[in-house]
Amino acid sequence: MSRVFRWVYLGLIYAFLYVPIAVLVVYSFNSSKYSTNWQGFTLKWYGQLVSDSPLREAFVNSLVIAFASSVCATILGTLAAFAFYRYRFVGRKVLYTFIYIVMMSPDIVMGISLLMFFVTLGLATGALTLLIAHITFCLPFVVVTVYSRISGLDRSIIDVAKDLGANEMQVFRHVVMPLLMPAIIAGWLLSFTLSLDDVVVSFFTTGPSFDILPLRIYSMVRLGIKPEINALSTVMFALSLVTVTVAHLVTKEKT
Amino acid sequence: MERQPIVSLKEVTKRFDDVVAVDSLSLDIYQGEFLTLLGPSGCGKTTVLRLIAGFETLTSGEIYMNGARLNGTPPNKRNVNTVFQSYALFPHMNVFDNIAFGLRMKKCEEGLVRRQVGEALEIVKMSGLENRMPHQLSGGQQQRVAMARAIVNKPQVLLLDEPLSALDYRLRQEMEIELKRIHRQLGITFVFVTHDQEEAISMSDRIAVMNRGAIEQVGTPIEIYEEPENMFVARFVGEINVFDGVVREVNNGGATVEIQGRLFPVQNRKNLGPGRAVKVLLRPEDIQVAIEGEWTEGEPYLAGSVEEVIYKGKTVDLVVRLDNKESINVTQFFNEDQENVIYREGQRVHVNWLYGWEVVLPS
Ligand SMILES: Nc1ncnc2c1ncn2[C@@H]1O[C@H](COP(=O)(O)OP(=O)(O)OP(=O)(O)O)[C@@H](O)[C@H]1O
Ligand SMILES: [Mg+2]
C-alpha cells in the first residue's frame, strides 16, 4: 500500500515538473497556428526558425557569448579556487564569503549595478559589456564547484609531488588539474547554460546592436506566443538536457 | 672506514606561532644507517622530517647535506625522498605511473623509466600489478607502491614517517622485515619515524629518542634500552622499575646505595658522591626473585609478597608488592634446570639483582 503511494507521490512531483515542458515540446510539432488544438504533425516551425535570420543571428550571438564567458569564467574561477586552497592569506574566509554573496545576489541588482559601472567607465553597452557581465555572474559558480572538490584533496599529495621533483607548475599540471577536471568541466557547463539563458542581467548590459536569443524571445513573446517560440524553446531545452547529462556523467566518473 | 655524516642538523629550531615544535636540535645522520626518531605524539618527529625534506622553513639553525648548507632549498631540489604516513598515492594514476612520476619529472627517457620502475617494483615485490589503480590495492600494497615511488629516484636519504602505523599487527611485522631487507639491499640512509618503541628497537641501527622538540638520547637500541641516560628515556623505552635511594659510600667504580633501609652495591658510572639522592632503575627481566628462605648467603634483598602471577608461555610475569607498599614488575624466564618454579599469589618473596645490571641516575 505504502509502496503504491510512494510511486503515485513521485509520479505527481515529476508530472508537476515535466508536464509543461512536454506540452511545449508536443505543440512545437503541431501544425495548427493556435496552440490550443492538435491538427497533425509538422516540422515547419523548425523550418521557419532556420529561415528567420535575425533570430539565427541572435542564436549565434548567444552561443558565442556563452562559450566565451564560460571559458573565461572557468579559467579565472579555477585559478581562484586553487589560490583559496593553496595559500593561507589574511581575509581568505571573508573573500570566499563575498563569492557567495555575488552568487546569491538578485539578478536585477547585478544587472543594474553592472550597467552603472559601465556607464561610469564610459563604456557603450554591447558585446563587450555583455561578455564582462556574463563572466561576472558565472565566476562564483565555477569557484564554488571547483573549490568544493579541491578542498577534498589530500594535501600530502601535493607535498609528495614536490618531493618527487615537481615544480609548482608541474604540480598543477600533472596532479591538481587532472584531479579537478570533472569539477572544472562541470563548472564550465554550468556557466555555459547560465549564460545561455540569462535574461535579466543581459537586458541591462547589452545594447541594441547586439541581440541575444533570450532577449529576442522575450520581445517576440510580447506579441503573443507563436509556434516558432515553442520550437525554439524545444531546441534550447534539448541543448540544456545534453549539457546537464554530460556534466552529470563527467562528475560521476572517477571520483 | 671513516663515516661522514650525510645529513647534519645544527641547533635546528622550528616555531609555529607560539608552539616550539623543534627546539635547538642537533643530530648527525650517517651514510647508510637506519636511524629512528622515537618519541611520543606531538614531540616534533614529523616536523624534523619535514625540515629535512624542505617542506618547512627553519626558524633558526642549519641543515647540511653532504657538507652543503640546505636552508632555503625547495623540496624538489633535494636528493631526499619521503614516504608519507597516509601513502598519498596519486589517485588518478595507476601503479606504474605513480612510481614513474619522479623519473618523468626529471625528464628521463621513457625506456629508462620502464626499466627502473620494473626494478623498483621487483624490490618491493609488486611486479605484475603495474596497471592497478591505487583504490584497487590493499593497505599493505599501497605501502609498497609508496616505497617504490620514493626509492625509484635513488635518493641518498629516504625519510619514512610512521609508514607502518596504518597496518594491522601481522602485516606490520611482515613489513618491518621487508623494510629491513630493502634497506640492506639499497644501502641508502633511512630516517624512520615511529612512536612504537618495539618497532624502533627491532629495526634500527641507531635510535634518537625525542621529547618536546629535543633529543633526549641517541644510541644503539642496546644502549638506549640498557643504559638510558635519563628518566624520560628509561620510562619511554620499555617497562622499568624505579627505586629511590641515597648514595652512602663510594669506592672505585662502584657505590653503595641505601634503598628502603638496605644497602645495595651498584656501579657508579656517573660518579655520584655520598649523600646524593638517586634513582635505581631495573628492567623487569633483570630482577631476581626467590621464595622467602631460599637465599642463604647474606646478600641484600627487598622483601614483599606476590600480588599477581601472569604466565606467558616462555616467561612468567609477577607483580610483587614490596613491604613499603610499592609494587614492582618482574619477568622470570623458564629454563630447563629450574622448571618447577611455581609462584602463588600471596606468597612471600625476596627480590634483588646482579651487581651491574642496574642503572643509577641522579634524582
Ligand atoms: N603546521 C603546523 N602549524 C602549527 N603547529 C604545528 C604544525 N605542525 C606541527 N605543529 C605542532 O608542532 C608540534 C610537533 O608536531 P609534529 O607533527 O612534528 O609531532 P609528531 O612527533 O610527528 O607527532 P605524531 O606522533 O602525533 O605524528 C605539535 O605540537 C604540533 O601541534
Ligand atoms: Mg607525526
XYZ file of C-alpha atoms and ligand atoms in Angstrom:
650
model
C 0.000 0.000 0.000
C 2.643 2.489 1.064
C 4.740 1.497 -1.930
C 1.907 2.356 -4.291
C 1.518 5.658 -2.504
C 5.223 6.348 -2.910
C 5.050 5.803 -6.651
C 1.972 7.979 -7.019
C 3.635 10.718 -4.993
C 6.805 10.545 -7.045
C 4.753 10.491 -10.256
C 2.935 13.656 -9.216
C 6.140 15.514 -8.480
C 7.616 14.605 -11.842
C 4.349 15.433 -13.598
C 4.419 18.831 -11.932
C 7.981 19.361 -13.144
C 7.806 17.966 -16.650
C 4.227 18.174 -17.974
C 4.573 21.850 -19.000
C 7.756 21.072 -20.885
C 6.179 18.037 -22.505
C 3.218 20.151 -23.638
C 5.583 22.673 -25.129
C 7.561 20.012 -26.975
C 4.385 18.408 -28.306
C 2.933 21.712 -29.541
C 6.157 22.577 -31.312
C 5.233 19.795 -33.728
C 1.588 20.902 -34.039
C 0.585 22.176 -37.469
C -2.133 24.457 -36.014
C -1.067 28.075 -35.697
C -3.022 28.417 -32.479
C -1.614 26.260 -29.804
C -4.900 25.072 -28.374
C -5.830 22.075 -30.513
C -3.834 19.354 -32.250
C -4.035 19.374 -36.041
C -1.337 16.946 -37.085
C 2.438 16.601 -37.049
C 4.704 19.136 -38.756
C 8.312 20.359 -38.775
C 7.510 23.665 -40.427
C 8.043 25.751 -37.284
C 11.561 24.401 -37.093
C 11.959 25.314 -40.745
C 10.801 28.852 -40.041
C 13.302 29.101 -37.219
C 16.160 28.351 -39.564
C 14.967 30.879 -42.136
C 14.384 33.679 -39.584
C 17.706 35.469 -39.981
C 17.546 37.960 -37.020
C 16.647 35.033 -34.804
C 19.517 32.988 -36.200
C 21.900 35.840 -35.632
C 20.728 36.209 -32.025
C 21.190 32.474 -31.548
C 24.771 32.591 -32.828
C 25.494 35.653 -30.667
C 24.171 33.796 -27.644
C 26.345 30.784 -28.338
C 29.422 32.945 -28.819
C 28.833 34.866 -25.595
C 28.008 31.686 -23.674
C 31.135 29.966 -24.941
C 33.497 32.894 -24.392
C 32.169 33.851 -20.983
C 32.092 30.275 -19.699
C 35.669 29.639 -20.826
C 36.930 32.860 -19.201
C 34.950 32.218 -16.024
C 36.276 28.658 -15.854
C 39.916 29.675 -16.177
C 39.652 32.546 -13.715
C 37.472 30.568 -11.320
C 39.762 27.527 -11.287
C 42.815 29.641 -10.556
C 40.919 31.472 -7.823
C 39.805 28.193 -6.232
C 43.401 26.911 -6.366
C 44.623 30.083 -4.681
C 41.980 29.768 -1.954
C 43.192 26.211 -1.349
C 46.928 26.565 -1.693
C 47.700 29.821 0.052
C 46.735 30.979 3.525
C 46.323 34.720 3.429
C 44.649 37.300 5.594
C 40.977 37.731 4.724
C 40.708 34.402 2.909
C 37.440 33.483 4.608
C 35.930 36.925 4.077
C 36.822 36.859 0.400
C 35.314 33.425 -0.005
C 32.092 34.639 1.592
C 31.993 37.501 -0.911
C 31.956 34.910 -3.662
C 28.751 33.508 -2.204
C 27.263 36.983 -1.917
C 27.721 37.567 -5.640
C 26.146 34.184 -6.309
C 23.119 34.904 -4.128
C 22.503 38.499 -5.067
C 19.366 39.032 -7.216
C 19.932 39.299 -10.951
C 18.214 42.622 -11.080
C 20.672 44.103 -8.587
C 23.589 42.700 -10.551
C 22.184 43.958 -13.817
C 21.658 47.486 -12.589
C 24.963 47.704 -10.762
C 26.894 46.438 -13.769
C 25.077 48.915 -16.011
C 26.025 51.740 -13.656
C 29.583 50.503 -13.596
C 29.809 50.520 -17.388
C 28.208 53.936 -17.623
C 30.690 55.286 -15.091
C 33.546 53.869 -17.146
C 32.020 55.389 -20.243
C 31.718 52.003 -21.956
C 28.960 51.732 -24.585
C 26.806 48.690 -23.906
C 27.209 45.927 -26.450
C 29.030 42.645 -26.946
C 31.975 43.540 -24.695
C 29.929 44.719 -21.735
C 27.650 41.707 -22.088
C 30.663 39.397 -22.045
C 32.064 41.049 -18.929
C 28.690 40.820 -17.206
C 28.320 37.144 -18.011
C 31.820 36.343 -16.792
C 30.982 38.154 -13.567
C 27.907 36.138 -12.710
C 29.364 32.793 -13.878
C 32.638 33.138 -11.980
C 31.305 32.359 -8.461
C 29.675 29.150 -9.656
C 32.978 27.905 -11.038
C 34.885 28.893 -7.899
C 32.407 27.104 -5.649
C 32.231 23.965 -7.798
C 35.998 23.645 -8.141
C 36.761 24.632 -4.563
C 34.407 22.027 -3.149
C 36.385 19.354 -4.945
C 39.834 20.753 -4.330
C 39.200 21.085 -0.599
C 38.582 17.339 -0.508
C 42.079 16.652 -1.885
C 44.686 15.191 0.433
C 47.226 17.965 0.918
C 50.073 15.499 1.211
C 49.517 14.579 -2.438
C 50.867 17.982 -3.383
C 53.766 17.545 -0.956
C 54.557 14.156 -2.479
C 54.613 15.613 -5.975
C 57.082 18.295 -4.903
C 59.097 15.726 -3.000
C 59.383 13.722 -6.225
C 60.836 16.703 -8.030
C 57.843 18.534 -9.488
C 57.913 22.330 -9.509
C 54.836 24.452 -8.784
C 53.789 24.437 -12.445
C 54.230 20.666 -12.828
C 52.284 20.029 -9.635
C 49.382 21.976 -11.074
C 49.545 20.348 -14.489
C 50.156 16.717 -13.603
C 48.432 16.378 -10.249
C 45.969 19.114 -9.386
C 44.470 19.676 -12.844
C 43.689 16.038 -13.677
C 42.102 15.544 -10.272
C 39.996 18.662 -10.686
C 38.998 18.022 -14.286
C 35.494 16.727 -13.527
C 34.749 19.776 -11.375
C 36.244 22.130 -13.949
C 34.103 20.658 -16.710
C 31.020 20.767 -14.501
C 31.727 24.400 -13.666
C 32.190 25.206 -17.314
C 28.934 23.543 -18.382
C 27.070 25.246 -15.586
C 28.447 28.617 -16.706
C 27.561 27.853 -20.294
C 23.897 27.158 -19.507
C 23.640 30.057 -17.077
C 24.954 32.407 -19.714
C 22.828 30.952 -22.469
C 19.505 31.593 -20.762
C 20.154 34.734 -18.786
C 17.581 37.467 -19.409
C 17.711 39.928 -16.565
C 21.409 40.802 -16.414
C 21.674 40.724 -20.202
C 18.730 43.090 -20.515
C 20.712 45.785 -18.688
C 24.151 45.108 -20.063
C 23.763 44.682 -23.812
C 22.900 47.334 -26.360
C 20.609 47.436 -29.393
C 23.486 46.498 -31.674
C 23.957 43.116 -30.109
C 20.856 40.955 -29.740
C 20.911 37.601 -27.988
C 18.438 34.780 -28.011
C 16.699 35.088 -24.640
C 16.103 38.803 -25.188
C 14.897 38.165 -28.707
C 12.433 35.540 -27.452
C 11.308 37.878 -24.729
C 10.448 40.587 -27.224
C 8.736 38.089 -29.560
C 6.563 36.719 -26.763
C 5.227 40.186 -26.020
C 3.334 39.939 -29.298
C 1.804 36.558 -28.328
C 3.241 33.053 -28.262
C 3.891 31.856 -31.744
C 4.608 28.206 -32.602
C 8.190 29.100 -33.621
C 8.776 30.038 -30.000
C 7.698 26.551 -28.988
C 10.124 25.089 -31.488
C 12.931 27.363 -30.322
C 12.276 26.547 -26.673
C 12.359 22.874 -27.504
C 15.756 23.290 -29.138
C 17.059 25.139 -26.104
C 15.627 22.551 -23.752
C 17.351 19.798 -25.727
C 20.594 21.736 -25.539
C 20.456 22.088 -21.755
C 19.414 18.454 -21.427
C 22.586 17.466 -23.241
C 24.815 19.717 -21.164
C 23.289 18.560 -17.891
C 23.683 14.923 -18.893
C 27.281 15.429 -19.914
C 28.014 17.322 -16.694
C 26.474 14.547 -14.676
C 28.406 11.817 -16.454
C 31.685 13.681 -16.196
C 31.376 14.428 -12.491
C 30.204 10.928 -11.673
C 33.086 9.289 -13.457
C 36.292 8.686 -11.456
C 35.611 10.213 -8.106
C 86.322 3.390 7.078
C 85.612 6.864 8.419
C 81.892 7.547 8.308
C 80.822 11.003 7.224
C 77.527 12.468 8.316
C 75.301 12.691 5.257
C 72.794 14.958 6.956
C 73.703 17.269 9.796
C 71.181 19.207 11.857
C 72.757 22.053 13.829
C 70.761 23.743 16.578
C 67.636 23.443 14.480
C 64.584 25.270 15.809
C 61.123 25.400 14.299
C 58.382 27.541 15.794
C 54.747 27.557 14.649
C 53.243 30.754 16.034
C 53.572 30.081 19.760
C 54.352 26.336 19.564
C 58.016 25.349 19.549
C 57.846 22.112 17.574
C 61.610 21.559 17.345
C 63.842 23.122 19.942
C 67.527 23.676 19.166
C 68.041 20.115 17.992
C 71.391 18.818 16.750
C 71.828 15.443 15.107
C 74.246 13.784 12.689
C 72.873 11.147 10.348
C 75.435 8.842 8.763
C 75.703 7.318 5.317
C 73.831 4.026 5.070
C 72.429 3.828 8.574
C 68.895 3.077 9.698
C 68.158 5.862 12.149
C 64.886 6.025 14.036
C 63.327 9.088 15.596
C 61.340 7.736 18.521
C 59.107 9.802 20.746
C 55.598 10.417 21.991
C 52.915 12.027 19.866
C 53.495 15.725 19.264
C 57.189 15.706 20.171
C 58.193 17.048 16.752
C 59.222 13.938 14.805
C 57.233 14.780 11.692
C 58.451 18.348 11.817
C 62.085 17.182 11.817
C 61.410 15.070 8.714
C 59.594 17.933 7.010
C 62.526 20.234 7.742
C 64.967 17.746 6.203
C 62.675 17.260 3.180
C 62.255 21.016 2.810
C 58.515 21.345 3.426
C 59.051 23.653 6.384
C 61.422 26.565 6.702
C 63.744 26.757 9.675
C 63.104 29.336 12.364
C 66.799 29.149 13.223
C 69.712 26.753 12.885
C 71.218 24.977 9.943
C 70.816 21.773 7.987
C 73.728 20.387 5.953
C 73.647 17.620 3.415
C 76.957 16.248 2.127
C 78.527 19.279 3.765
C 76.444 21.797 1.793
C 74.007 24.108 3.562
C 70.405 23.292 2.665
C 68.463 26.206 4.166
C 66.007 27.509 1.587
C 66.499 24.730 -0.977
C 62.998 23.684 -2.113
C 61.921 20.028 -1.702
C 62.105 19.294 -5.433
C 65.808 20.206 -5.399
C 66.855 17.946 -2.525
C 68.218 14.472 -3.001
C 65.827 13.195 -0.372
C 62.527 11.376 -0.730
C 59.721 10.865 1.730
C 57.247 8.074 2.341
C 54.219 9.688 3.930
C 52.113 8.146 6.647
C 48.970 8.356 4.504
C 50.844 6.905 1.471
C 49.315 9.723 -0.615
C 49.363 7.800 -3.881
C 48.113 9.814 -6.854
C 44.544 8.522 -7.185
C 44.287 9.261 -10.908
C 47.385 7.283 -11.872
C 47.971 3.557 -11.964
C 50.786 1.881 -10.075
C 53.249 2.270 -12.938
C 52.577 5.986 -13.432
C 52.707 6.620 -9.710
C 56.171 5.092 -9.480
C 57.330 6.710 -12.727
C 56.290 10.205 -11.585
C 59.643 11.263 -10.127
C 61.637 9.998 -13.120
C 59.290 11.696 -15.570
C 59.590 14.996 -13.726
C 63.328 14.672 -14.286
C 62.596 14.124 -17.986
C 64.115 10.650 -18.027
C 63.892 8.858 -21.314
C 60.870 6.500 -21.370
C 62.851 3.287 -21.878
C 64.918 4.037 -18.801
C 61.738 4.873 -16.886
C 60.275 1.487 -17.759
C 63.417 -0.347 -16.674
C 63.791 1.490 -13.376
C 60.113 1.225 -12.458
C 60.372 -2.501 -13.181
C 63.355 -2.766 -10.824
C 61.611 -0.791 -8.094
C 58.527 -2.988 -8.407
C 60.728 -6.025 -8.049
C 62.384 -4.667 -4.922
C 59.015 -4.151 -3.242
C 57.683 -7.430 -4.711
C 54.829 -5.849 -6.636
C 55.717 -6.918 -10.178
C 52.647 -7.642 -12.270
C 50.431 -5.039 -10.616
C 51.584 -2.101 -12.782
C 48.132 -1.414 -14.173
C 46.149 -1.425 -10.942
C 44.702 1.843 -9.693
C 45.506 2.808 -6.079
C 41.943 2.165 -4.889
C 42.264 -1.417 -6.117
C 45.158 -2.114 -3.735
C 45.195 -3.295 -0.134
C 46.801 -1.142 2.559
C 49.991 -3.194 2.509
C 50.214 -2.995 -1.281
C 49.684 0.772 -1.249
C 52.506 0.976 1.271
C 54.786 -0.927 -1.095
C 53.887 1.308 -4.012
C 54.604 4.389 -1.892
C 58.019 2.872 -1.072
C 58.736 2.058 -4.700
C 57.705 5.552 -5.797
C 60.286 7.015 -3.422
C 63.208 4.615 -3.934
C 62.985 4.631 -7.735
C 64.535 8.120 -7.591
C 67.585 6.683 -5.845
C 67.634 9.286 -3.071
C 70.618 9.482 -0.756
C 68.273 9.625 2.181
C 64.826 8.089 2.489
C 62.535 9.629 5.090
C 59.733 7.439 6.415
C 57.019 8.983 8.594
C 55.328 6.222 10.587
C 54.913 4.169 7.428
C 53.604 1.135 9.260
C 51.149 2.698 11.663
C 48.120 2.235 9.399
C 48.706 -1.501 9.006
C 47.366 -4.229 11.245
C 49.668 -6.110 13.587
C 50.533 -9.095 11.376
C 51.123 -7.016 8.268
C 53.217 -4.605 10.281
C 55.587 -7.330 11.393
C 55.883 -8.556 7.833
C 56.609 -5.031 6.572
C 59.206 -4.470 9.316
C 61.195 -7.360 7.912
C 60.633 -6.138 4.335
C 61.816 -2.655 5.233
C 64.999 -4.016 6.757
C 65.600 -6.106 3.651
C 65.055 -3.119 1.352
C 67.385 -1.047 3.498
C 70.127 -3.665 3.226
C 69.526 -4.147 -0.477
C 69.710 -0.438 -1.350
C 72.366 0.591 1.127
C 70.927 4.106 1.412
C 70.232 6.032 4.593
C 66.819 5.551 6.178
C 65.394 8.028 8.649
C 62.403 6.354 10.183
C 59.825 7.892 12.489
C 57.763 5.953 14.987
C 56.256 6.224 18.427
C 56.408 2.460 18.878
C 59.482 1.535 20.917
C 59.414 -2.135 19.944
C 59.428 -1.218 16.265
C 62.323 1.165 16.887
C 64.364 -1.364 18.823
C 63.909 -4.204 16.378
C 64.653 -2.212 13.210
C 67.198 0.497 13.929
C 70.944 0.828 13.802
C 70.579 3.889 15.982
C 67.670 5.464 17.815
C 67.219 9.134 18.672
C 64.696 9.435 21.485
C 62.835 12.733 21.230
C 60.781 14.641 23.741
C 59.247 18.101 23.378
C 61.179 19.013 20.278
C 64.577 17.987 21.630
C 66.675 14.829 21.616
C 66.997 13.076 24.961
C 69.463 10.396 23.875
C 70.985 8.956 20.726
C 72.408 5.464 20.677
C 72.131 1.899 19.504
C 68.981 0.048 20.562
C 71.012 -1.804 23.208
C 72.429 1.415 24.652
C 69.006 3.029 24.708
C 67.446 0.036 26.374
C 70.192 -0.979 28.756
C 71.705 2.371 29.599
C 69.076 5.091 29.421
C 70.632 8.441 30.235
C 67.612 9.912 31.932
C 64.234 9.080 33.368
C 62.356 10.028 30.204
C 64.275 7.578 28.040
C 64.115 4.884 30.700
C 60.352 5.181 31.039
C 59.585 5.616 27.330
C 61.617 2.667 26.103
C 60.055 -0.369 27.732
C 58.877 -1.137 31.231
C 61.119 -0.250 34.124
C 61.132 -0.340 37.928
C 62.342 2.684 39.824
C 63.723 2.572 43.374
C 64.540 5.735 45.301
C 67.819 5.584 47.138
C 70.687 7.559 48.638
C 74.401 7.062 47.982
C 76.086 6.080 51.248
C 79.577 5.182 50.254
C 81.756 5.471 47.170
C 84.567 3.123 46.210
C 86.494 2.883 42.941
C 83.937 2.497 40.167
C 81.165 1.469 42.488
C 78.981 2.764 45.273
C 76.682 1.572 47.989
C 73.142 2.828 47.791
C 70.621 2.620 50.566
C 67.179 1.564 49.344
C 64.357 1.053 51.804
C 66.801 0.763 54.667
C 69.023 -1.816 52.983
C 72.444 -1.359 51.398
C 72.997 -2.448 47.795
C 76.291 -2.366 45.893
C 75.891 -0.644 42.489
C 78.075 0.576 39.666
C 78.707 4.291 39.781
C 79.263 5.372 36.166
C 78.171 8.917 36.810
C 80.472 9.370 39.834
C 77.755 10.419 42.211
C 79.055 11.480 45.638
C 77.925 10.299 49.068
C 74.633 11.753 50.272
C 73.313 12.131 46.747
C 69.662 11.112 46.225
C 69.429 8.720 43.293
C 67.018 6.563 41.347
C 67.986 2.962 40.756
C 66.379 1.551 37.624
C 65.816 -2.090 36.788
C 64.109 -3.752 33.841
C 61.615 -6.435 34.930
C 63.775 -9.164 33.414
C 66.854 -8.025 35.367
C 65.258 -8.634 38.749
C 65.738 -11.956 40.521
C 63.070 -13.450 42.749
C 63.358 -16.131 45.367
C 60.813 -17.645 47.656
C 61.458 -16.476 51.210
C 64.034 -18.575 52.948
C 65.714 -19.852 49.775
C 68.605 -17.413 49.766
C 71.149 -18.467 52.291
C 74.007 -16.047 51.622
C 73.944 -12.642 53.215
C 73.049 -10.784 50.026
C 70.871 -7.696 50.330
C 67.307 -8.055 49.212
C 63.893 -6.418 49.398
C 61.001 -8.399 50.770
C 57.449 -8.449 49.556
C 54.613 -10.686 48.535
C 53.377 -11.841 45.157
C 50.287 -9.961 44.139
C 49.693 -11.260 40.629
C 51.047 -14.102 38.511
C 50.732 -13.999 34.721
C 52.022 -16.974 32.777
C 53.101 -16.102 29.248
C 54.482 -19.337 27.928
C 58.194 -18.582 27.805
C 58.080 -16.262 30.788
C 56.095 -15.597 33.891
C 55.357 -12.015 34.871
C 54.950 -11.228 38.543
C 53.664 -8.176 40.276
C 55.340 -8.010 43.664
C 54.067 -5.699 46.409
C 57.091 -4.752 48.476
C 56.758 -4.267 52.199
C 56.912 -0.477 51.793
C 53.724 -0.796 49.660
C 55.447 -0.037 46.326
C 54.749 -2.565 43.640
C 57.254 -3.745 41.030
C 57.102 -5.857 37.881
C 59.315 -8.868 37.488
C 59.757 -11.127 34.481
C 61.160 -14.604 35.062
C 62.364 -16.820 32.235
C 61.810 -20.529 32.480
C 64.868 -22.634 31.918
C 65.423 -26.357 31.855
C 67.144 -26.816 35.182
C 64.644 -24.728 37.098
C 61.336 -25.882 35.789
C 59.402 -26.232 38.968
C 59.252 -22.558 39.922
C 55.656 -22.079 40.780
C 54.524 -18.845 42.329
C 51.273 -18.380 44.113
C 49.506 -15.166 44.866
C 50.172 -14.046 48.417
C 53.475 -15.931 48.600
C 56.325 -14.170 50.465
C 59.330 -13.489 48.223
C 62.691 -11.724 48.248
C 63.929 -9.727 45.258
C 67.359 -8.413 44.249
C 69.570 -8.148 41.179
C 73.059 -8.857 39.975
C 75.651 -6.155 40.532
C 75.963 -4.002 37.403
C 72.568 -4.752 35.911
C 71.072 -1.639 37.432
C 71.134 1.910 36.072
C 71.731 4.668 38.605
C 70.562 8.178 37.791
C 70.657 11.267 39.987
C 67.194 12.256 41.260
N 51.621 23.372 10.501
C 51.592 23.498 11.832
N 51.052 24.593 12.405
C 51.038 24.727 13.759
N 51.525 23.830 14.622
C 52.072 22.703 14.119
C 52.134 22.484 12.701
N 52.732 21.287 12.505
C 53.021 20.800 13.727
N 52.635 21.646 14.693
C 52.829 21.446 16.148
O 54.171 21.095 16.373
C 54.265 20.067 17.345
C 55.016 18.882 16.772
O 54.246 18.292 15.740
P 54.723 17.031 14.915
O 53.702 16.782 13.880
O 56.116 17.216 14.467
O 54.664 15.888 16.008
P 54.922 14.333 15.859
O 56.026 13.992 16.791
O 55.093 13.961 14.438
O 53.571 13.725 16.425
P 52.757 12.432 15.967
O 53.455 11.250 16.553
O 51.422 12.659 16.608
O 52.711 12.435 14.481
C 52.850 19.755 17.769
O 52.603 20.444 18.969
C 52.019 20.297 16.661
O 50.776 20.723 17.151
Mg 53.893 12.816 13.006
